[in-house]
């Protein structure tokens, strides 16, 4: 059932065919999660280490999962049913696996610059442009878009209009730290307001139905014969099947979150630690993941976790309906 929901997801479809690192990063995250779930179930430290290494592999493609192993290790240490020492060992092995895999990048960056940049930072850009998403941020000089940020910095650096400049060159690390300081200083003076900004981003990361959010990218389209087929094939059996597929996509978009809520409740009641590890993925991408500007394509793993819970909820709905029909048939 999870495969059915994933297969009909416009978001996963459009990201999957895009020439970017987002889909492969998701493969690593889901693969690591699968190995970790087995490792926790079997109390196997080697599998926990392997899971951490797989999460580290994801960091070679995108920086977003960098702290994920730490969050999962914390969940294991706090909630697993093993003895304290074993829990700490399992959590530590997850982190160790990640650290060992990403260490070549960290060492390379330190030797090249030299500076401590774990995977090449863009947090300053994302914080700064994230403030540019908001009216209050724009009224205080923050702007959304790399080109606008670069032109502002060109003026600050006293460069001529034809001088070459990029987001991370020249003096990329120095400029990145300046963006981070400026952004954090502003956020520190508006903490409650920024909490609201993060909540809106969280909803933007979850919203796959209705009009897309303005700054967070597309969640894909429902296929139709007019959108997806050549003019000569927009009628007949093939067109009918494509339109039917689009209708199913539309229904699943709206039903996904309610079903996931039901499925989450069922999952926790059946498998406490496994459910918490899945929820840790969701919390990671929704809370620290929305502290700066983000896009829905970066949280593909979150939507796969939602599909897992939604599948459990859908199975419960189907079982309940089948039981109800069976009772009515028996009474009649």
Coordinates of C-alpha atoms in Angstrom, one line a residue:
X1 CA 0.0 0.0 0.0
X2 CA 2.9 2.3 0.7
X3 CA 4.3 1.6 -2.7
X4 CA 0.9 2.5 -4.2
X5 CA 0.8 5.9 -2.4
X6 CA 4.4 6.7 -3.4
X7 CA 3.8 5.6 -7.0
X8 CA 0.8 8.0 -7.2
X9 CA 2.6 10.9 -5.6
X10 CA 3.1 13.9 -8.0
X11 CA 5.8 15.3 -5.7
X12 CA 8.0 12.1 -5.7
X13 CA 7.4 11.7 -9.5
X14 CA 8.6 15.2 -10.4
X15 CA 11.6 15.1 -8.1
X16 CA 12.4 11.6 -9.3
X17 CA 12.8 12.7 -12.9
X18 CA 14.6 16.0 -12.2
X19 CA 18.4 16.1 -12.8
X20 CA 19.3 16.9 -9.2
X21 CA 20.7 15.2 -6.1
X22 CA 17.4 15.3 -4.2
X23 CA 16.0 11.9 -5.2
X24 CA 19.4 10.0 -4.7
X25 CA 19.8 11.7 -1.3
X26 CA 16.4 10.3 -0.4
X27 CA 17.4 6.8 -1.5
X28 CA 20.3 7.0 1.0
X29 CA 18.2 8.3 3.8
X30 CA 15.5 5.7 3.4
X31 CA 18.1 2.9 3.0
X32 CA 19.8 4.0 6.2
X33 CA 16.5 4.2 8.0
X34 CA 15.6 0.6 6.8
X35 CA 18.9 -0.7 8.0
X36 CA 18.6 1.1 11.3
X37 CA 15.1 -0.2 12.0
X38 CA 16.4 -3.8 11.5
X39 CA 19.4 -3.0 13.7
X40 CA 17.3 -1.7 16.5
X41 CA 14.9 -4.6 16.3
X42 CA 17.8 -7.2 16.4
X43 CA 19.9 -5.1 18.8
X44 CA 22.8 -5.3 16.3
X45 CA 25.5 -2.6 16.6
X46 CA 27.0 -3.4 13.2
X47 CA 23.7 -2.6 11.5
X48 CA 23.5 0.6 13.5
X49 CA 27.0 1.6 12.3
X50 CA 26.1 0.7 8.7
X51 CA 23.0 2.8 8.9
X52 CA 25.1 5.8 10.1
X53 CA 27.5 5.2 7.2
X54 CA 24.6 5.3 4.7
X55 CA 23.3 8.5 6.2
X56 CA 26.9 9.8 5.7
X57 CA 26.6 8.8 2.1
X58 CA 23.5 11.0 1.8
X59 CA 25.6 14.0 3.0
X60 CA 27.9 13.6 0.1
X61 CA 25.0 14.6 -2.1
X62 CA 23.1 17.1 0.1
X63 CA 24.0 18.8 3.3
X64 CA 20.4 18.5 4.6
X65 CA 20.8 15.1 6.4
X66 CA 24.0 16.2 8.2
X67 CA 22.6 16.1 11.7
X68 CA 20.0 13.4 11.1
X69 CA 22.1 10.6 12.6
X70 CA 22.4 12.7 15.8
X71 CA 18.7 13.0 16.1
X72 CA 18.1 9.3 15.5
X73 CA 20.9 8.4 17.9
X74 CA 19.2 10.6 20.6
X75 CA 15.8 8.8 19.9
X76 CA 17.5 5.4 20.4
X77 CA 19.3 6.4 23.6
X78 CA 16.1 7.9 25.1
X79 CA 13.4 5.5 24.0
X80 CA 14.9 2.1 23.1
X81 CA 14.0 -0.8 25.5
X82 CA 17.6 -2.0 25.9
X83 CA 19.9 -1.4 28.9
X84 CA 21.4 2.1 29.1
X85 CA 24.9 1.1 28.0
X86 CA 23.6 -0.8 25.0
X87 CA 21.4 2.1 24.0
X88 CA 24.3 4.5 24.2
X89 CA 26.5 2.1 22.2
X90 CA 23.8 1.8 19.5
X91 CA 23.3 5.5 19.2
X92 CA 27.1 6.2 19.2
X93 CA 27.6 3.7 16.4
X94 CA 25.1 5.5 14.2
X95 CA 26.9 8.8 14.7
X96 CA 30.3 7.2 14.3
X97 CA 29.3 5.7 10.9
X98 CA 28.2 9.1 9.7
X99 CA 31.3 10.9 11.0
X100 CA 33.7 8.4 9.3
X101 CA 32.0 8.7 5.9
X102 CA 31.8 12.5 5.8
X103 CA 35.3 13.0 7.3
X104 CA 37.1 13.1 3.9
X105 CA 35.0 16.1 3.0
X106 CA 35.6 17.9 6.3
X107 CA 39.4 17.2 6.0
X108 CA 39.5 18.3 2.4
X109 CA 37.7 21.5 3.2
X110 CA 39.9 22.3 6.2
X111 CA 43.1 21.7 4.1
X112 CA 41.8 23.7 1.2
X113 CA 40.6 26.8 2.9
X114 CA 41.6 26.2 5.9
X115 CA 38.5 26.5 8.0
X116 CA 36.0 24.3 9.7
X117 CA 33.3 23.9 7.1
X118 CA 31.8 20.4 7.6
X119 CA 30.3 20.0 4.1
X120 CA 30.6 23.5 2.5
X121 CA 28.1 25.8 4.2
X122 CA 25.2 27.6 2.7
X123 CA 23.3 28.1 6.0
X124 CA 24.0 31.9 5.8
X125 CA 22.4 32.1 2.4
X126 CA 19.4 30.1 3.4
X127 CA 18.9 32.1 6.6
X128 CA 19.3 35.5 4.8
X129 CA 17.1 34.6 1.8
X130 CA 14.6 33.0 4.2
X131 CA 14.1 36.4 5.9
X132 CA 13.7 37.8 2.4
X133 CA 10.5 35.6 2.0
X134 CA 8.8 37.8 4.6
X135 CA 7.4 41.3 4.6
X136 CA 9.2 42.2 7.8
X137 CA 12.5 40.8 6.5
X138 CA 12.2 42.7 3.2
X139 CA 11.4 45.9 5.0
X140 CA 14.8 45.5 6.8
X141 CA 16.9 44.9 3.8
X142 CA 16.7 41.1 3.3
X143 CA 16.0 39.8 -0.2
X144 CA 14.9 36.5 -1.6
X145 CA 17.0 35.2 -4.5
X146 CA 20.7 34.6 -5.0
X147 CA 21.0 37.3 -7.7
X148 CA 19.5 40.0 -5.5
X149 CA 21.7 39.0 -2.6
X150 CA 24.8 39.0 -4.8
X151 CA 24.0 42.4 -6.2
X152 CA 23.6 43.8 -2.7
X153 CA 26.9 42.4 -1.7
X154 CA 28.5 43.7 -4.8
X155 CA 27.6 47.2 -3.8
X156 CA 28.8 46.6 -0.2
X157 CA 32.1 45.3 -1.5
X158 CA 32.5 48.3 -3.8
X159 CA 32.8 46.2 -6.9
X160 CA 32.0 47.5 -10.4
X161 CA 28.9 46.2 -12.2
X162 CA 31.0 44.0 -14.5
X163 CA 33.2 42.5 -11.8
X164 CA 32.7 38.7 -11.5
X165 CA 31.1 37.7 -8.3
X166 CA 29.2 34.6 -7.1
X167 CA 27.4 33.6 -3.9
X168 CA 30.5 31.8 -2.6
X169 CA 33.3 33.7 -4.5
X170 CA 35.3 35.7 -3.7
X171 CA 35.8 35.4 0.1
X172 CA 32.9 32.9 0.3
X173 CA 33.4 31.7 3.8
X174 CA 33.8 35.3 5.2
X175 CA 30.7 36.5 3.4
X176 CA 28.8 33.4 4.4
X177 CA 29.6 34.1 8.1
X178 CA 28.5 37.7 7.7
X179 CA 25.2 36.6 6.3
X180 CA 24.7 34.2 9.2
X181 CA 25.6 36.8 11.8
X182 CA 23.2 39.4 10.2
X183 CA 20.4 36.9 10.0
X184 CA 20.8 35.5 13.5
X185 CA 21.0 39.0 14.9
X186 CA 17.7 39.9 13.3
X187 CA 16.0 36.6 14.4
X188 CA 17.2 37.1 18.0
X189 CA 15.4 40.4 18.1
X190 CA 12.1 38.8 16.7
X191 CA 12.0 35.3 18.2
X192 CA 8.2 34.9 18.4
X193 CA 7.7 36.3 15.0
X194 CA 10.3 33.9 13.6
X195 CA 8.5 31.0 15.3
X196 CA 5.5 31.9 13.2
X197 CA 7.7 32.0 10.0
X198 CA 8.9 28.5 10.8
X199 CA 5.4 27.2 11.4
X200 CA 4.3 28.5 8.0
X201 CA 7.4 26.8 6.4
X202 CA 6.4 23.6 8.1
X203 CA 3.0 23.8 6.6
X204 CA 4.6 24.6 3.2
X205 CA 6.6 21.4 3.5
X206 CA 3.5 19.3 4.3
X207 CA 1.2 21.0 1.7
X208 CA 0.9 18.8 -1.4
X209 CA -2.7 19.7 -2.3
X210 CA -4.3 22.9 -3.5
X211 CA -2.3 26.0 -4.6
X212 CA 1.5 25.7 -4.1
X213 CA 3.2 27.8 -1.5
X214 CA 5.1 30.7 -3.2
X215 CA 8.6 30.0 -2.0
X216 CA 8.9 26.3 -1.5
X217 CA 8.7 24.8 -5.0
X218 CA 6.2 22.7 -6.7
X219 CA 4.6 19.5 -5.3
X220 CA 4.1 18.2 -8.9
X221 CA 1.0 18.1 -11.1
X222 CA -1.9 15.7 -11.4
X223 CA -1.6 14.1 -14.9
X224 CA -4.2 14.7 -17.5
X225 CA -4.4 13.7 -21.2
X226 CA -4.2 17.4 -22.2
X227 CA -1.1 18.1 -20.1
X228 CA 0.8 14.9 -20.8
X229 CA -0.2 13.4 -24.2
X230 CA 0.3 14.7 -27.7
X231 CA -2.8 16.1 -29.4
X232 CA -3.3 13.0 -31.5
X233 CA -3.7 10.9 -28.3
X234 CA -5.9 13.1 -26.2
X235 CA -8.9 10.8 -26.7
X236 CA -9.5 7.1 -26.5
X237 CA -8.5 4.5 -24.0
X238 CA -5.0 5.8 -23.2
X239 CA -6.4 9.3 -22.5
X240 CA -9.1 7.8 -20.3
X241 CA -6.5 5.9 -18.3
X242 CA -4.3 9.0 -17.9
X243 CA -7.2 11.1 -16.7
X244 CA -8.2 8.3 -14.3
X245 CA -4.6 8.3 -12.9
X246 CA -4.9 12.1 -12.4
X247 CA -8.1 11.7 -10.4
X248 CA -6.5 9.1 -8.2
X249 CA -3.6 11.5 -7.6
X250 CA -6.0 14.3 -6.7
X251 CA -7.7 12.1 -4.1
X252 CA -4.5 10.8 -2.6
X253 CA -3.1 14.3 -2.2
X254 CA -6.0 15.4 0.0
X255 CA -6.4 12.1 1.9
X256 CA -2.7 11.6 2.6
X257 CA -2.3 13.7 5.8
X258 CA -5.5 12.6 7.5
X259 CA -4.6 9.0 6.8
X260 CA -1.1 9.5 8.1
X261 CA -2.5 10.8 11.4
X262 CA -4.6 7.7 11.8
X263 CA -1.7 5.5 10.7
X264 CA 0.7 7.2 13.1
X265 CA -1.6 6.5 16.1
X266 CA -1.9 2.8 15.0
X267 CA 1.9 2.5 14.5
X268 CA 2.8 3.9 17.9
X269 CA 0.4 1.4 19.5
X270 CA 1.9 -1.5 17.7
X271 CA 5.6 -0.7 17.5
X272 CA 6.8 2.1 19.8
X273 CA 10.4 2.4 18.9
X274 CA 10.1 1.8 15.2
X275 CA 7.4 4.5 15.0
X276 CA 9.5 6.9 17.0
X277 CA 12.4 6.5 14.6
X278 CA 10.1 7.3 11.7
X279 CA 8.7 10.3 13.5
X280 CA 12.2 11.4 14.2
X281 CA 12.8 11.7 10.4
X282 CA 9.6 13.8 10.2
X283 CA 10.6 16.0 13.2
X284 CA 14.1 16.5 11.8
X285 CA 12.9 17.8 8.5
X286 CA 10.0 19.9 9.9
X287 CA 11.8 21.6 12.9
X288 CA 15.5 22.2 12.3
X289 CA 14.8 21.8 8.6
X290 CA 12.6 24.9 8.5
X291 CA 14.9 27.2 10.6
X292 CA 16.1 28.6 7.3
X293 CA 14.8 28.8 3.7
X294 CA 14.0 25.3 2.4
X295 CA 12.1 23.7 -0.5
X296 CA 9.7 20.8 -0.6
X297 CA 12.1 18.8 -2.8
X298 CA 14.6 18.8 0.1
X299 CA 12.2 16.9 2.4
X300 CA 11.3 14.0 0.1
X301 CA 12.2 11.6 2.9
X302 CA 9.5 13.2 5.1
X303 CA 6.9 12.5 2.4
X304 CA 8.0 8.9 2.1
X305 CA 7.5 8.6 5.9
X306 CA 4.1 10.2 5.6
X307 CA 3.2 7.6 2.9
X308 CA 4.2 4.8 5.3
X309 CA 1.9 6.0 8.0
X310 CA -0.8 6.9 5.5
X311 CA -0.7 3.3 4.1
X312 CA -1.3 1.9 7.6
X313 CA -4.2 4.3 8.0
X314 CA -5.6 3.3 4.6
X315 CA -5.4 -0.4 5.6
X316 CA -7.3 0.4 8.8
X317 CA -10.0 2.2 6.9
X318 CA -10.3 -0.6 4.3
X319 CA -10.4 -3.2 7.1
X320 CA -13.1 -1.3 9.0
X321 CA -15.2 -0.9 5.9
X322 CA -14.9 -4.6 5.0
X323 CA -15.9 -5.6 8.6
X324 CA -18.9 -3.3 8.4
X325 CA -20.0 -4.6 5.1
X326 CA -19.5 -8.2 6.3
X327 CA -21.7 -7.5 9.4
X328 CA -24.5 -6.0 7.4
X329 CA -24.3 -9.0 5.0
X330 CA -24.5 -11.4 7.9
X331 CA -27.5 -9.7 9.5
X332 CA -29.4 -9.5 6.2

